[in-house]
Structure formats: C-alpha cells, structure tokens
mmCIF file of C-alpha atoms in Angstrom:
data_model
loop_
_atom_site.group_PDB
_atom_site.id
_atom_site.type_symbol
_atom_site.label_atom_id
_atom_site.label_comp_id
_atom_site.label_asym_id
_atom_site.label_seq_id
_atom_site.Cartn_x
_atom_site.Cartn_y
_atom_site.Cartn_z
ATOM 1 C CA MET F 1 -3.956 -4.500 -6.400
ATOM 2 C CA LEU F 2 -0.708 -3.015 -7.168
ATOM 3 C CA LYS F 3 -2.221 -0.304 -8.029
ATOM 4 C CA HIS F 4 -4.026 0.023 -4.710
ATOM 5 C CA ALA F 5 -0.509 -1.643 -2.629
ATOM 6 C CA THR F 6 0.663 1.445 -4.821
ATOM 7 C CA PHE F 7 -2.212 4.248 -3.417
ATOM 8 C CA VAL F 8 -1.773 2.286 0.223
ATOM 9 C CA GLU F 9 2.720 2.711 0.239
ATOM 10 C CA LYS F 10 1.599 6.629 -1.219
ATOM 11 C CA VAL F 11 -0.945 6.673 1.696
ATOM 12 C CA TRP F 12 0.802 6.512 4.683
ATOM 13 C CA PHE F 13 4.153 6.945 3.679
ATOM 14 C CA ASP F 14 4.262 10.270 1.631
ATOM 15 C CA GLU F 15 0.689 11.356 2.840
ATOM 16 C CA ALA F 16 1.273 10.664 6.637
ATOM 17 C CA ILE F 17 4.760 11.916 6.415
ATOM 18 C CA THR F 18 4.568 14.944 4.720
ATOM 19 C CA CYS F 19 1.315 16.229 5.014
ATOM 20 C CA ARG F 20 0.601 16.578 1.642
ATOM 21 C CA SER F 21 -2.936 16.402 0.425
ATOM 22 C CA ARG F 22 -3.500 13.472 -1.779
ATOM 23 C CA ASP F 23 -4.663 15.350 -4.573
ATOM 24 C CA GLU F 24 -1.648 17.361 -4.245
ATOM 25 C CA ILE F 25 0.285 13.427 -4.459
ATOM 26 C CA GLY F 26 -2.060 12.723 -7.220
ATOM 27 C CA ILE F 27 -3.568 10.211 -6.075
ATOM 28 C CA PRO F 28 -7.697 9.283 -4.596
ATOM 29 C CA GLY F 29 -8.974 10.492 -2.673
ATOM 30 C CA SER F 30 -10.514 6.856 -1.538
ATOM 31 C CA PRO F 31 -9.469 3.894 -1.311
ATOM 32 C CA ASP F 32 -11.758 2.026 -3.370
ATOM 33 C CA GLU F 33 -11.250 4.578 -6.415
ATOM 34 C CA SER F 34 -7.827 2.750 -6.613
ATOM 35 C CA PHE F 35 -8.402 -0.233 -7.537
ATOM 36 C CA ASP F 36 -8.926 1.473 -10.813
ATOM 37 C CA LEU F 37 -7.613 0.968 -13.341
ATOM 38 C CA GLY F 38 -7.024 3.645 -16.187
ATOM 39 C CA GLU F 39 -6.258 2.864 -19.826
ATOM 40 C CA VAL F 40 -2.821 3.487 -19.654
ATOM 41 C CA ASP F 41 -2.447 1.737 -17.314
ATOM 42 C CA THR F 42 -0.839 -1.675 -17.919
ATOM 43 C CA ILE F 43 1.193 -4.212 -15.453
ATOM 44 C CA ALA F 44 5.197 -3.040 -16.817
ATOM 45 C CA SER F 45 3.609 0.758 -15.759
ATOM 46 C CA VAL F 46 2.266 0.073 -12.956
ATOM 47 C CA GLN F 47 5.068 -2.128 -10.970
ATOM 48 C CA ARG F 48 6.740 0.481 -12.501
ATOM 49 C CA VAL F 49 4.842 3.050 -10.434
ATOM 50 C CA HIS F 50 5.490 0.787 -7.491
ATOM 51 C CA ARG F 51 8.284 0.206 -7.313
ATOM 52 C CA GLU F 52 8.929 4.054 -7.386
ATOM 53 C CA ALA F 53 6.641 4.329 -4.726
ATOM 54 C CA CYS F 54 8.007 1.497 -2.789
ATOM 55 C CA ALA F 55 11.721 3.837 -3.041
ATOM 56 C CA ALA F 56 10.379 7.223 -2.056
ATOM 57 C CA SER F 57 9.062 5.789 0.886
ATOM 58 C CA ARG F 58 12.751 4.302 2.403
ATOM 59 C CA ARG F 59 14.195 7.808 1.168
ATOM 60 C CA ALA F 60 11.060 9.635 3.520
ATOM 61 C CA THR F 61 11.617 7.480 6.313
ATOM 62 C CA ALA F 62 15.634 7.039 6.462
ATOM 63 C CA GLY F 63 15.947 9.968 8.477
ATOM 64 C CA LEU F 64 13.234 8.342 11.419
ATOM 65 C CA ALA F 65 12.919 6.285 14.279
ATOM 66 C CA LEU F 66 10.631 4.017 14.920
ATOM 67 C CA ASP F 67 8.797 6.146 17.471
ATOM 68 C CA ASP F 68 9.065 9.891 15.628
ATOM 69 C CA VAL F 69 4.691 10.832 15.630
ATOM 70 C CA VAL F 70 3.925 11.311 11.719
ATOM 71 C CA ARG F 71 1.170 14.195 11.741
ATOM 72 C CA GLY F 72 -0.315 13.666 8.197
ATOM 73 C CA ASN F 73 -2.725 11.411 8.599
ATOM 74 C CA ARG F 74 -6.142 11.715 8.373
ATOM 75 C CA ARG F 75 -6.666 9.253 12.066
ATOM 76 C CA GLY F 76 -4.073 11.492 13.256
ATOM 77 C CA PRO F 77 -0.437 11.968 15.530
ATOM 78 C CA LEU F 78 0.214 8.621 14.659
ATOM 79 C CA PRO F 79 4.211 6.477 16.033
ATOM 80 C CA LEU F 80 6.125 5.484 12.312
ATOM 81 C CA ARG F 81 6.689 1.673 14.224
ATOM 82 C CA TRP F 82 2.170 1.784 13.948
ATOM 83 C CA VAL F 83 3.223 2.491 9.932
ATOM 84 C CA TYR F 84 5.190 -0.361 9.172
ATOM 85 C CA LEU F 85 2.715 -2.520 10.923
ATOM 86 C CA HIS F 86 -0.449 -0.964 9.880
ATOM 87 C CA VAL F 87 1.145 -1.028 5.633
ATOM 88 C CA LEU F 88 2.108 -5.028 6.145
ATOM 89 C CA ARG F 89 -0.883 -6.600 7.329
ATOM 90 C CA GLU F 90 -3.303 -4.273 4.919
ATOM 91 C CA LEU F 91 -0.595 -6.699 2.089
ATOM 92 C CA ALA F 92 -0.509 -9.125 4.525
ATOM 93 C CA GLN F 93 -3.864 -9.411 3.345
ATOM 94 C CA HIS F 94 -3.996 -8.175 0.077
ATOM 95 C CA CYS F 95 -1.495 -11.632 -0.547
ATOM 96 C CA GLY F 96 -4.105 -13.561 1.021
ATOM 97 C CA HIS F 97 -7.012 -11.843 -1.562
ATOM 98 C CA ALA F 98 -5.205 -12.711 -4.118
ATOM 99 C CA ASP F 99 -3.826 -16.317 -3.047
ATOM 100 C CA ILE F 100 -7.871 -17.009 -3.707
ATOM 101 C CA LEU F 101 -8.337 -15.319 -6.513
ATOM 102 C CA ARG F 102 -5.300 -16.994 -7.591
ATOM 103 C CA GLU F 103 -6.783 -20.526 -6.902
ATOM 104 C CA GLN F 104 -10.238 -19.334 -8.474
ATOM 105 C CA ILE F 105 -8.415 -19.129 -11.237
ATOM 106 C CA LEU F 106 -6.256 -21.556 -11.884
ATOM 107 C CA GLY F 107 -9.178 -23.748 -9.954
ATOM 108 C CA ASP F 108 -5.457 -25.352 -7.393
ATOM 109 C CA VAL F 109 -6.930 -25.759 -4.159
ATOM 110 C CA PRO F 110 -3.962 -26.306 -1.702
ATOM 111 C CA ARG F 111 -3.480 -29.356 -0.073
ATOM 112 C CA GLY F 112 -3.437 -29.627 4.269
ATOM 113 C CA ASP F 113 0.337 -30.632 3.022
ATOM 114 C CA ASP F 114 1.001 -27.595 0.814
ATOM 115 C CA VAL F 115 0.728 -25.124 3.488
#
C-alpha cells in the first residue's frame, strides 16, 4: 500500500503540477500496477522512496496557494485545494484497508470501547 501511496503522491504533486507524463516521472500508467512489488523492493526502499516523494511534493507546492489551479491531471484543471482533499481521502481509504488487513492477520477485531 505504501508503494501505491507513493504513486498517488507523484500523480497529484508531480504529474498534476509539472504536467510531466507518468513515463517521464517513472511511475506506472495505472493505479493497479502501482501495487506491484519488484524484486528490488524492500520495506526500507519503499519507505525511502515514499519519503522522497513527499519531500518533492512539499517543494512543488511551496509557492502555490490553495486556490491556484494545477493543469496536468487527466481530469483537467483543478484547484490545489481539491488535490489536497482528494489525496487525503485516498490515504484515509487505504488506512482503512490496512486496518482490515491487520485485523485479518492478527485476528484482532477491535471492541466497541476501542474505537
């Protein structure tokens, strides 16, 4: 999931802002492919690449205001505010997926008082 989160980060804060293609950025053409692990992927390498992508996103947006429009996404021009909210929703959704996986692996279902 972290590899996919890195893909999302690069789609919205590189492709959408810089208008570079996914090929130029070096990311898969589709979201489904972004979950695939390569033979060289390790926990440490995936974490490092994600941290680097987040740092690049902060640099790319540093000079922009929330109402500035980014033009590189396939949906067309969008305000940066929308991009932030979309990425937040995407990450929240995958956090839910991760929690489900954790529960399945550990057999640990939270009780009502744990919520």
